[in-house]
Structures are given as C-alpha cells and as structure tokens.
Amino acid sequence: EALRLVDSVLEEPASGLDLPALLKACWERATAEAKALKLAKEKAAKEERLAEEKLLKEERRVAKEAAEAEAAQRKKEREAEEERQKAVRAEEDANIEAAKKEVARVAAEKRRRASSSEPSFPASEFKPGTLLEATAAEQSIATNISSHRLGRAASRASNIRASKPQDDGGDVELMEVENPAAIRARKAQAALVPETAAEPTQAEMDSLLSTQ
C-alpha cells in the first residue's frame, strides 16, 4: 500500500503531498492491519483450542457417564444374580426341610404301626440301646409257654424215638430221652400252662431232635 501511494505521488509531483507524512500514515495503517490480523489469528486459534478442549471435556463426560451407566448395570445384574442365588438356596433349604419332615413322618408312621401291631409291648417299654423289657407277668407267661412247648416237643420226640427200631446205640438214646430230670421239668412246666397251648412247630421239633 505504501509503495502504491509512493508511485502515485511520483506520478503527480505537483500535487503537493507530504511524502514522509504519507509514508508514516501508510506504515501505521499497515502495522495496525498486521496487528489486527495477528490478533484475529490468535483469537481464532484460541477459539479453536477452546472448542477442542470443550469437545474433549464433552467426550470425557460422555465416556464417564457411559462407564457409570455400565457399572450401574453390572451392579444391578450382580444384585439380581445374588437374589436369584438366594432364592435357589431358599428353595433347596425348603426342599431339605420338607424331606426331613417326610422322613420323620414315615419313621413315626412305622413306629406307630409297629406299636399297634404289638399291643402287649407298648412303645413306652422300648429303651434306646436295649431289648424290649417286658413286665414280670409277661416274662413269667412267656417263660411258661416256651417251657411247656419245649416239654411237649420233648415228649413227642421221645415217642418218635421209642417207635424207631433200636440199634446198638438205642440204649443210650433211650437213657437220654428218659432222663428223670427232664421228665420232672416237663411235668412241672406242663402243670403251669393249660393243655390248650399251641403245638410246637416243626422247627422246634427239629431243633430238639438235633440237640437230643
């Protein structure tokens, strides 16, 4: 711009212009424009930097919100899984308790049936780790019945042996059957129990015969 003005002055020297003042004015104008341009560039650069920083902050904010949302979602899923596990454990505990109650009910039913099938020996007579303890009367009756049945079995065995042909050992068998002590015991037991007692079983007879 200054050179253009100088050229115009040189072309028209009679115009009466002050060349130094004109050059100074041109210089000041050019300097002011350069400063303005520089300030504009700096302002644009600053605005661009601010825009970038703002964009970066916005991206960081969005990323932070996304991370927080993801963490909240994971926490929610974890809590839901814990609740599901609690429900599963509660159901398992309920099933175990139901199974225990069912086992206890079945055991009680078996005990009830066992006690009802043996009225002469009530459940109160059972003690842990011991056999059934009957009353003195029941023991006496059971002993009498057992002895009487064994006595009758011995009598029948004697009759069976007496009816068999005797060999060389016949005298010994006859002596064993006709043992006076056994006869007296048999008669004493027979006097305690009526003749209506049950007949000895085949197993009792076989056992007595094998013993004889």
PDB file of C-alpha atoms in Angstrom:
ATOM      1  CA  GLU A   1       0.000   0.000   0.000  1.00  0.00           C
ATOM      2  CA  ALA A   2       2.866   2.392   0.848  1.00  0.00           C
ATOM      3  CA  LEU A   3       4.608   1.641  -2.426  1.00  0.00           C
ATOM      4  CA  ARG A   4       1.397   2.208  -4.346  1.00  0.00           C
ATOM      5  CA  LEU A   5       0.985   5.587  -2.705  1.00  0.00           C
ATOM      6  CA  VAL A   6       4.604   6.473  -3.416  1.00  0.00           C
ATOM      7  CA  ASP A   7       4.113   5.601  -7.061  1.00  0.00           C
ATOM      8  CA  SER A   8       1.035   7.776  -7.212  1.00  0.00           C
ATOM      9  CA  VAL A   9       2.939  10.660  -5.640  1.00  0.00           C
ATOM     10  CA  LEU A  10       5.814  10.256  -8.013  1.00  0.00           C
ATOM     11  CA  GLU A  11       3.458  10.297 -10.935  1.00  0.00           C
ATOM     12  CA  GLU A  12       1.898  13.516  -9.724  1.00  0.00           C
ATOM     13  CA  PRO A  13       4.660  15.549  -8.045  1.00  0.00           C
ATOM     14  CA  ALA A  14       2.738  18.772  -8.325  1.00  0.00           C
ATOM     15  CA  SER A  15       0.002  17.557  -6.056  1.00  0.00           C
ATOM     16  CA  GLY A  16       1.781  18.985  -3.055  1.00  0.00           C
ATOM     17  CA  LEU A  17       1.528  15.906  -0.863  1.00  0.00           C
ATOM     18  CA  ASP A  18       3.838  15.423   2.128  1.00  0.00           C
ATOM     19  CA  LEU A  19       5.655  12.235   1.227  1.00  0.00           C
ATOM     20  CA  PRO A  20       7.146  11.480   4.702  1.00  0.00           C
ATOM     21  CA  ALA A  21       3.834  12.001   6.387  1.00  0.00           C
ATOM     22  CA  LEU A  22       2.145   9.875   3.787  1.00  0.00           C
ATOM     23  CA  LEU A  23       4.657   7.111   4.256  1.00  0.00           C
ATOM     24  CA  LYS A  24       4.248   7.271   8.032  1.00  0.00           C
ATOM     25  CA  ALA A  25       0.494   7.057   7.726  1.00  0.00           C
ATOM     26  CA  CYS A  26       0.747   4.143   5.360  1.00  0.00           C
ATOM     27  CA  TRP A  27       3.138   2.413   7.714  1.00  0.00           C
ATOM     28  CA  GLU A  28       0.934   2.906  10.710  1.00  0.00           C
ATOM     29  CA  ARG A  29      -2.052   1.630   8.779  1.00  0.00           C
ATOM     30  CA  ALA A  30      -0.181  -1.420   7.577  1.00  0.00           C
ATOM     31  CA  THR A  31       1.109  -2.086  11.079  1.00  0.00           C
ATOM     32  CA  ALA A  32      -2.369  -1.750  12.548  1.00  0.00           C
ATOM     33  CA  GLU A  33      -3.765  -4.123   9.960  1.00  0.00           C
ATOM     34  CA  ALA A  34      -0.965  -6.599  10.649  1.00  0.00           C
ATOM     35  CA  LYS A  35      -1.665  -6.394  14.357  1.00  0.00           C
ATOM     36  CA  ALA A  36      -5.341  -6.843  13.760  1.00  0.00           C
ATOM     37  CA  LEU A  37      -4.656  -9.830  11.541  1.00  0.00           C
ATOM     38  CA  LYS A  38      -2.360 -11.292  14.151  1.00  0.00           C
ATOM     39  CA  LEU A  39      -4.937 -10.747  16.870  1.00  0.00           C
ATOM     40  CA  ALA A  40      -7.574 -12.334  14.653  1.00  0.00           C
ATOM     41  CA  LYS A  41      -5.408 -15.359  14.066  1.00  0.00           C
ATOM     42  CA  GLU A  42      -4.623 -15.653  17.754  1.00  0.00           C
ATOM     43  CA  LYS A  43      -8.284 -15.282  18.575  1.00  0.00           C
ATOM     44  CA  ALA A  44      -9.214 -17.919  16.017  1.00  0.00           C
ATOM     45  CA  ALA A  45      -6.531 -20.229  17.347  1.00  0.00           C
ATOM     46  CA  LYS A  46      -7.722 -19.637  20.895  1.00  0.00           C
ATOM     47  CA  GLU A  47     -11.320 -20.241  19.933  1.00  0.00           C
ATOM     48  CA  GLU A  48     -10.296 -23.409  18.121  1.00  0.00           C
ATOM     49  CA  ARG A  49      -8.319 -24.554  21.137  1.00  0.00           C
ATOM     50  CA  LEU A  50     -11.233 -23.774  23.411  1.00  0.00           C
ATOM     51  CA  ALA A  51     -13.531 -25.647  21.082  1.00  0.00           C
ATOM     52  CA  GLU A  52     -11.224 -28.632  21.108  1.00  0.00           C
ATOM     53  CA  GLU A  53     -10.969 -28.520  24.886  1.00  0.00           C
ATOM     54  CA  LYS A  54     -14.734 -28.253  25.141  1.00  0.00           C
ATOM     55  CA  LEU A  55     -15.151 -31.164  22.773  1.00  0.00           C
ATOM     56  CA  LEU A  56     -12.616 -33.179  24.750  1.00  0.00           C
ATOM     57  CA  LYS A  57     -14.411 -32.383  28.005  1.00  0.00           C
ATOM     58  CA  GLU A  58     -17.668 -33.379  26.416  1.00  0.00           C
ATOM     59  CA  GLU A  59     -16.170 -36.656  25.218  1.00  0.00           C
ATOM     60  CA  ARG A  60     -14.756 -37.299  28.680  1.00  0.00           C
ATOM     61  CA  ARG A  61     -18.132 -36.521  30.243  1.00  0.00           C
ATOM     62  CA  VAL A  62     -19.906 -38.866  27.853  1.00  0.00           C
ATOM     63  CA  ALA A  63     -17.315 -41.590  28.471  1.00  0.00           C
ATOM     64  CA  LYS A  64     -17.653 -41.109  32.238  1.00  0.00           C
ATOM     65  CA  GLU A  65     -21.434 -41.303  32.050  1.00  0.00           C
ATOM     66  CA  ALA A  66     -21.193 -44.421  29.892  1.00  0.00           C
ATOM     67  CA  ALA A  67     -18.776 -46.025  32.364  1.00  0.00           C
ATOM     68  CA  GLU A  68     -21.035 -45.127  35.280  1.00  0.00           C
ATOM     69  CA  ALA A  69     -24.046 -46.486  33.443  1.00  0.00           C
ATOM     70  CA  GLU A  70     -22.185 -49.702  32.651  1.00  0.00           C
ATOM     71  CA  ALA A  71     -21.036 -50.012  36.271  1.00  0.00           C
ATOM     72  CA  ALA A  72     -24.605 -49.445  37.468  1.00  0.00           C
ATOM     73  CA  GLN A  73     -25.848 -52.074  35.023  1.00  0.00           C
ATOM     74  CA  ARG A  74     -23.232 -54.579  36.219  1.00  0.00           C
ATOM     75  CA  LYS A  75     -24.141 -53.824  39.830  1.00  0.00           C
ATOM     76  CA  LYS A  76     -27.802 -54.321  39.021  1.00  0.00           C
ATOM     77  CA  GLU A  77     -27.080 -57.612  37.278  1.00  0.00           C
ATOM     78  CA  ARG A  78     -24.884 -58.736  40.177  1.00  0.00           C
ATOM     79  CA  GLU A  79     -27.614 -57.915  42.688  1.00  0.00           C
ATOM     80  CA  ALA A  80     -30.136 -59.757  40.529  1.00  0.00           C
ATOM     81  CA  GLU A  81     -27.824 -62.783  40.405  1.00  0.00           C
ATOM     82  CA  GLU A  82     -27.383 -62.665  44.175  1.00  0.00           C
ATOM     83  CA  GLU A  83     -31.148 -62.536  44.626  1.00  0.00           C
ATOM     84  CA  ARG A  84     -31.519 -65.486  42.269  1.00  0.00           C
ATOM     85  CA  GLN A  85     -28.903 -67.444  44.213  1.00  0.00           C
ATOM     86  CA  LYS A  86     -30.677 -66.604  47.466  1.00  0.00           C
ATOM     87  CA  ALA A  87     -33.942 -67.826  46.002  1.00  0.00           C
ATOM     88  CA  VAL A  88     -32.280 -71.055  44.828  1.00  0.00           C
ATOM     89  CA  ARG A  89     -30.707 -71.630  48.255  1.00  0.00           C
ATOM     90  CA  ALA A  90     -34.018 -70.898  49.965  1.00  0.00           C
ATOM     91  CA  GLU A  91     -35.753 -73.398  47.691  1.00  0.00           C
ATOM     92  CA  GLU A  92     -33.059 -76.003  48.387  1.00  0.00           C
ATOM     93  CA  ASP A  93     -33.372 -75.416  52.144  1.00  0.00           C
ATOM     94  CA  ALA A  94     -37.150 -75.723  51.872  1.00  0.00           C
ATOM     95  CA  ASN A  95     -36.784 -78.996  49.953  1.00  0.00           C
ATOM     96  CA  ILE A  96     -34.346 -80.311  52.568  1.00  0.00           C
ATOM     97  CA  GLU A  97     -36.705 -79.377  55.393  1.00  0.00           C
ATOM     98  CA  ALA A  98     -39.613 -80.987  53.549  1.00  0.00           C
ATOM     99  CA  ALA A  99     -37.548 -84.152  53.026  1.00  0.00           C
ATOM    100  CA  LYS A 100     -36.618 -84.222  56.727  1.00  0.00           C
ATOM    101  CA  LYS A 101     -40.262 -83.810  57.714  1.00  0.00           C
ATOM    102  CA  GLU A 102     -41.258 -86.572  55.298  1.00  0.00           C
ATOM    103  CA  VAL A 103     -38.580 -88.898  56.710  1.00  0.00           C
ATOM    104  CA  ALA A 104     -39.706 -88.086  60.253  1.00  0.00           C
ATOM    105  CA  ARG A 105     -43.334 -88.678  59.272  1.00  0.00           C
ATOM    106  CA  VAL A 106     -42.524 -92.041  57.688  1.00  0.00           C
ATOM    107  CA  ALA A 107     -40.468 -93.057  60.725  1.00  0.00           C
ATOM    108  CA  ALA A 108     -43.288 -92.022  63.067  1.00  0.00           C
ATOM    109  CA  GLU A 109     -45.775 -93.952  60.940  1.00  0.00           C
ATOM    110  CA  LYS A 110     -43.560 -97.045  61.078  1.00  0.00           C
ATOM    111  CA  ARG A 111     -43.242 -96.706  64.854  1.00  0.00           C
ATOM    112  CA  ARG A 112     -46.986 -96.257  65.162  1.00  0.00           C
ATOM    113  CA  ARG A 113     -47.663 -99.347  63.062  1.00  0.00           C
ATOM    114  CA  ALA A 114     -45.083-101.343  64.997  1.00  0.00           C
ATOM    115  CA  SER A 115     -46.591-100.295  68.320  1.00  0.00           C
ATOM    116  CA  SER A 116     -50.142-101.010  67.149  1.00  0.00           C
ATOM    117  CA  SER A 117     -49.130-104.463  65.885  1.00  0.00           C
ATOM    118  CA  GLU A 118     -47.699-105.398  69.333  1.00  0.00           C
ATOM    119  CA  PRO A 119     -50.276-104.225  71.900  1.00  0.00           C
ATOM    120  CA  SER A 120     -48.760-106.262  74.738  1.00  0.00           C
ATOM    121  CA  PHE A 121     -45.457-104.422  74.370  1.00  0.00           C
ATOM    122  CA  PRO A 122     -46.225-100.683  74.109  1.00  0.00           C
ATOM    123  CA  ALA A 123     -43.648 -98.252  72.682  1.00  0.00           C
ATOM    124  CA  SER A 124     -43.035 -96.873  76.196  1.00  0.00           C
ATOM    125  CA  GLU A 125     -41.416-100.189  77.085  1.00  0.00           C
ATOM    126  CA  PHE A 126     -38.675 -99.671  74.483  1.00  0.00           C
ATOM    127  CA  LYS A 127     -35.451 -98.061  75.631  1.00  0.00           C
ATOM    128  CA  PRO A 128     -32.587 -96.907  73.382  1.00  0.00           C
ATOM    129  CA  GLY A 129     -29.814 -99.483  73.078  1.00  0.00           C
ATOM    130  CA  THR A 130     -31.670-102.218  74.947  1.00  0.00           C
ATOM    131  CA  LEU A 131     -34.067-105.013  74.112  1.00  0.00           C
ATOM    132  CA  LEU A 132     -37.740-104.872  74.948  1.00  0.00           C
ATOM    133  CA  GLU A 133     -38.196-105.123  78.708  1.00  0.00           C
ATOM    134  CA  ALA A 134     -41.464-106.901  79.407  1.00  0.00           C
ATOM    135  CA  THR A 135     -43.230-106.818  82.766  1.00  0.00           C
ATOM    136  CA  ALA A 136     -42.701-109.596  85.302  1.00  0.00           C
ATOM    137  CA  ALA A 137     -46.053-111.148  84.490  1.00  0.00           C
ATOM    138  CA  GLU A 138     -45.392-111.132  80.759  1.00  0.00           C
ATOM    139  CA  GLN A 139     -41.962-112.658  81.325  1.00  0.00           C
ATOM    140  CA  SER A 140     -43.471-115.391  83.505  1.00  0.00           C
ATOM    141  CA  ILE A 141     -46.161-116.187  80.942  1.00  0.00           C
ATOM    142  CA  ALA A 142     -43.651-116.195  78.094  1.00  0.00           C
ATOM    143  CA  THR A 143     -41.315-118.473  80.049  1.00  0.00           C
ATOM    144  CA  ASN A 144     -44.100-120.876  80.969  1.00  0.00           C
ATOM    145  CA  ILE A 145     -45.399-121.064  77.414  1.00  0.00           C
ATOM    146  CA  SER A 146     -41.935-121.601  75.996  1.00  0.00           C
ATOM    147  CA  SER A 147     -41.033-124.253  78.539  1.00  0.00           C
ATOM    148  CA  HIS A 148     -44.349-126.028  78.063  1.00  0.00           C
ATOM    149  CA  ARG A 149     -43.937-126.066  74.284  1.00  0.00           C
ATOM    150  CA  LEU A 150     -40.399-127.409  74.632  1.00  0.00           C
ATOM    151  CA  GLY A 151     -41.670-130.027  77.090  1.00  0.00           C
ATOM    152  CA  ARG A 152     -44.358-131.154  74.654  1.00  0.00           C
ATOM    153  CA  ALA A 153     -41.796-131.226  71.881  1.00  0.00           C
ATOM    154  CA  ALA A 154     -39.541-133.396  74.017  1.00  0.00           C
ATOM    155  CA  SER A 155     -42.442-135.743  74.731  1.00  0.00           C
ATOM    156  CA  ARG A 156     -43.243-136.083  71.065  1.00  0.00           C
ATOM    157  CA  ALA A 157     -39.576-136.585  70.287  1.00  0.00           C
ATOM    158  CA  SER A 158     -39.464-139.346  72.901  1.00  0.00           C
ATOM    159  CA  ASN A 159     -42.422-141.044  71.277  1.00  0.00           C
ATOM    160  CA  ILE A 160     -40.806-140.770  67.864  1.00  0.00           C
ATOM    161  CA  ARG A 161     -37.533-142.237  69.127  1.00  0.00           C
ATOM    162  CA  ALA A 162     -39.340-145.001  71.023  1.00  0.00           C
ATOM    163  CA  SER A 163     -41.194-146.026  67.869  1.00  0.00           C
ATOM    164  CA  LYS A 164     -37.948-146.297  65.840  1.00  0.00           C
ATOM    165  CA  PRO A 165     -36.064-149.632  65.695  1.00  0.00           C
ATOM    166  CA  GLN A 166     -33.173-149.555  68.134  1.00  0.00           C
ATOM    167  CA  ASP A 167     -29.665-150.399  67.100  1.00  0.00           C
ATOM    168  CA  ASP A 168     -26.567-150.804  69.212  1.00  0.00           C
ATOM    169  CA  GLY A 169     -26.851-147.235  70.416  1.00  0.00           C
ATOM    170  CA  GLY A 170     -30.535-147.498  71.257  1.00  0.00           C
ATOM    171  CA  ASP A 171     -29.964-147.918  74.956  1.00  0.00           C
ATOM    172  CA  VAL A 172     -28.011-144.679  75.070  1.00  0.00           C
ATOM    173  CA  GLU A 173     -30.769-142.804  73.210  1.00  0.00           C
ATOM    174  CA  LEU A 174     -33.424-144.270  75.481  1.00  0.00           C
ATOM    175  CA  MET A 175     -31.451-143.231  78.549  1.00  0.00           C
ATOM    176  CA  GLU A 176     -31.110-139.713  77.209  1.00  0.00           C
ATOM    177  CA  VAL A 177     -34.829-139.425  76.421  1.00  0.00           C
ATOM    178  CA  GLU A 178     -35.911-140.936  79.718  1.00  0.00           C
ATOM    179  CA  ASN A 179     -33.690-138.639  81.785  1.00  0.00           C
ATOM    180  CA  PRO A 180     -35.557-138.259  85.116  1.00  0.00           C
ATOM    181  CA  ALA A 181     -34.609-134.594  85.429  1.00  0.00           C
ATOM    182  CA  ALA A 182     -36.055-133.847  82.012  1.00  0.00           C
ATOM    183  CA  ILE A 183     -39.252-135.717  82.864  1.00  0.00           C
ATOM    184  CA  ARG A 184     -39.674-133.782  86.121  1.00  0.00           C
ATOM    185  CA  ALA A 185     -39.047-130.452  84.379  1.00  0.00           C
ATOM    186  CA  ARG A 186     -41.521-131.344  81.668  1.00  0.00           C
ATOM    187  CA  LYS A 187     -44.214-132.260  84.194  1.00  0.00           C
ATOM    188  CA  ALA A 188     -43.602-129.083  86.196  1.00  0.00           C
ATOM    189  CA  GLN A 189     -43.894-126.882  83.148  1.00  0.00           C
ATOM    190  CA  ALA A 190     -46.978-128.750  81.925  1.00  0.00           C
ATOM    191  CA  ALA A 191     -48.685-128.011  85.247  1.00  0.00           C
ATOM    192  CA  LEU A 192     -48.189-124.246  84.763  1.00  0.00           C
ATOM    193  CA  VAL A 193     -49.792-123.903  81.322  1.00  0.00           C
ATOM    194  CA  PRO A 194     -53.152-125.303  80.120  1.00  0.00           C
ATOM    195  CA  GLU A 195     -53.220-128.026  77.569  1.00  0.00           C
ATOM    196  CA  THR A 196     -54.723-125.612  75.069  1.00  0.00           C
ATOM    197  CA  ALA A 197     -51.310-124.062  74.353  1.00  0.00           C
ATOM    198  CA  ALA A 198     -50.129-124.110  70.767  1.00  0.00           C
ATOM    199  CA  GLU A 199     -48.471-127.194  69.394  1.00  0.00           C
ATOM    200  CA  PRO A 200     -44.682-126.983  68.930  1.00  0.00           C
ATOM    201  CA  THR A 201     -43.596-126.052  65.453  1.00  0.00           C
ATOM    202  CA  GLN A 202     -41.692-128.344  63.131  1.00  0.00           C
ATOM    203  CA  ALA A 203     -38.613-126.126  63.568  1.00  0.00           C
ATOM    204  CA  GLU A 204     -38.756-126.583  67.346  1.00  0.00           C
ATOM    205  CA  MET A 205     -39.084-130.332  66.965  1.00  0.00           C
ATOM    206  CA  ASP A 206     -36.161-130.478  64.539  1.00  0.00           C
ATOM    207  CA  SER A 207     -34.054-128.344  66.875  1.00  0.00           C
ATOM    208  CA  LEU A 208     -34.867-130.555  69.839  1.00  0.00           C
ATOM    209  CA  LEU A 209     -34.181-133.734  67.890  1.00  0.00           C
ATOM    210  CA  SER A 210     -30.825-132.402  66.727  1.00  0.00           C
ATOM    211  CA  THR A 211     -29.996-131.474  70.328  1.00  0.00           C
ATOM    212  CA  GLN A 212     -31.016-134.932  71.579  1.00  0.00           C
TER     213      GLN A 212
END
